[in-house]
């Protein structure tokens, strides 16, 4: 278990966070292009 907390664990967390951010941005862009949500700017 200690090995997962090392560099590999950090890499997995970074990849997971990047995937979450990418999914959020993709859904936001799709919703914005479809006109489902008004632009927040």
CSV table of C-alpha atoms in Angstrom, one decimal:
chain,number,residue,atom,x,y,z
A,1,UNK,CA,0.0,0.0,0.0
A,2,UNK,CA,2.9,2.4,0.7
A,3,UNK,CA,4.0,2.1,-3.0
A,4,UNK,CA,0.7,3.5,-4.2
A,5,UNK,CA,1.1,6.5,-2.0
A,6,UNK,CA,4.4,7.3,-3.6
A,7,UNK,CA,5.1,8.9,-7.0
A,8,UNK,CA,2.7,6.4,-8.7
A,9,UNK,CA,-0.1,7.5,-6.4
A,10,UNK,CA,0.5,11.2,-7.2
A,11,UNK,CA,0.6,10.4,-10.9
A,12,UNK,CA,-2.7,8.6,-10.7
A,13,UNK,CA,-4.3,11.5,-8.7
A,14,UNK,CA,-3.0,14.0,-11.3
A,15,UNK,CA,-4.3,12.0,-14.2
A,16,UNK,CA,-7.7,11.6,-12.4
A,17,UNK,CA,-7.9,15.4,-11.7
A,18,UNK,CA,-7.0,16.2,-15.3
A,19,UNK,CA,-9.6,13.8,-16.6
A,20,UNK,CA,-12.2,15.4,-14.2
A,21,UNK,CA,-11.3,18.9,-15.4
A,22,UNK,CA,-11.3,17.8,-19.1
A,23,UNK,CA,-14.7,16.2,-18.7
A,24,UNK,CA,-16.1,19.3,-16.9
A,25,UNK,CA,-14.7,21.6,-19.6
A,26,UNK,CA,-16.0,19.4,-22.4
A,27,UNK,CA,-19.5,19.3,-20.9
A,28,UNK,CA,-19.4,23.1,-20.3
A,29,UNK,CA,-18.4,23.7,-23.9
A,30,UNK,CA,-21.0,21.4,-25.3
A,31,UNK,CA,-23.7,23.0,-23.2
A,32,UNK,CA,-22.5,26.5,-24.2
A,33,UNK,CA,-22.5,25.6,-27.9
A,34,UNK,CA,-25.9,24.0,-27.7
A,35,UNK,CA,-27.2,27.2,-25.9
A,36,UNK,CA,-28.3,25.2,-22.9
A,37,UNK,CA,-26.4,27.4,-20.5
A,38,UNK,CA,-25.8,31.1,-20.8
A,39,UNK,CA,-22.1,32.3,-21.0
A,40,UNK,CA,-20.8,33.0,-17.5
A,41,UNK,CA,-18.5,35.8,-18.8
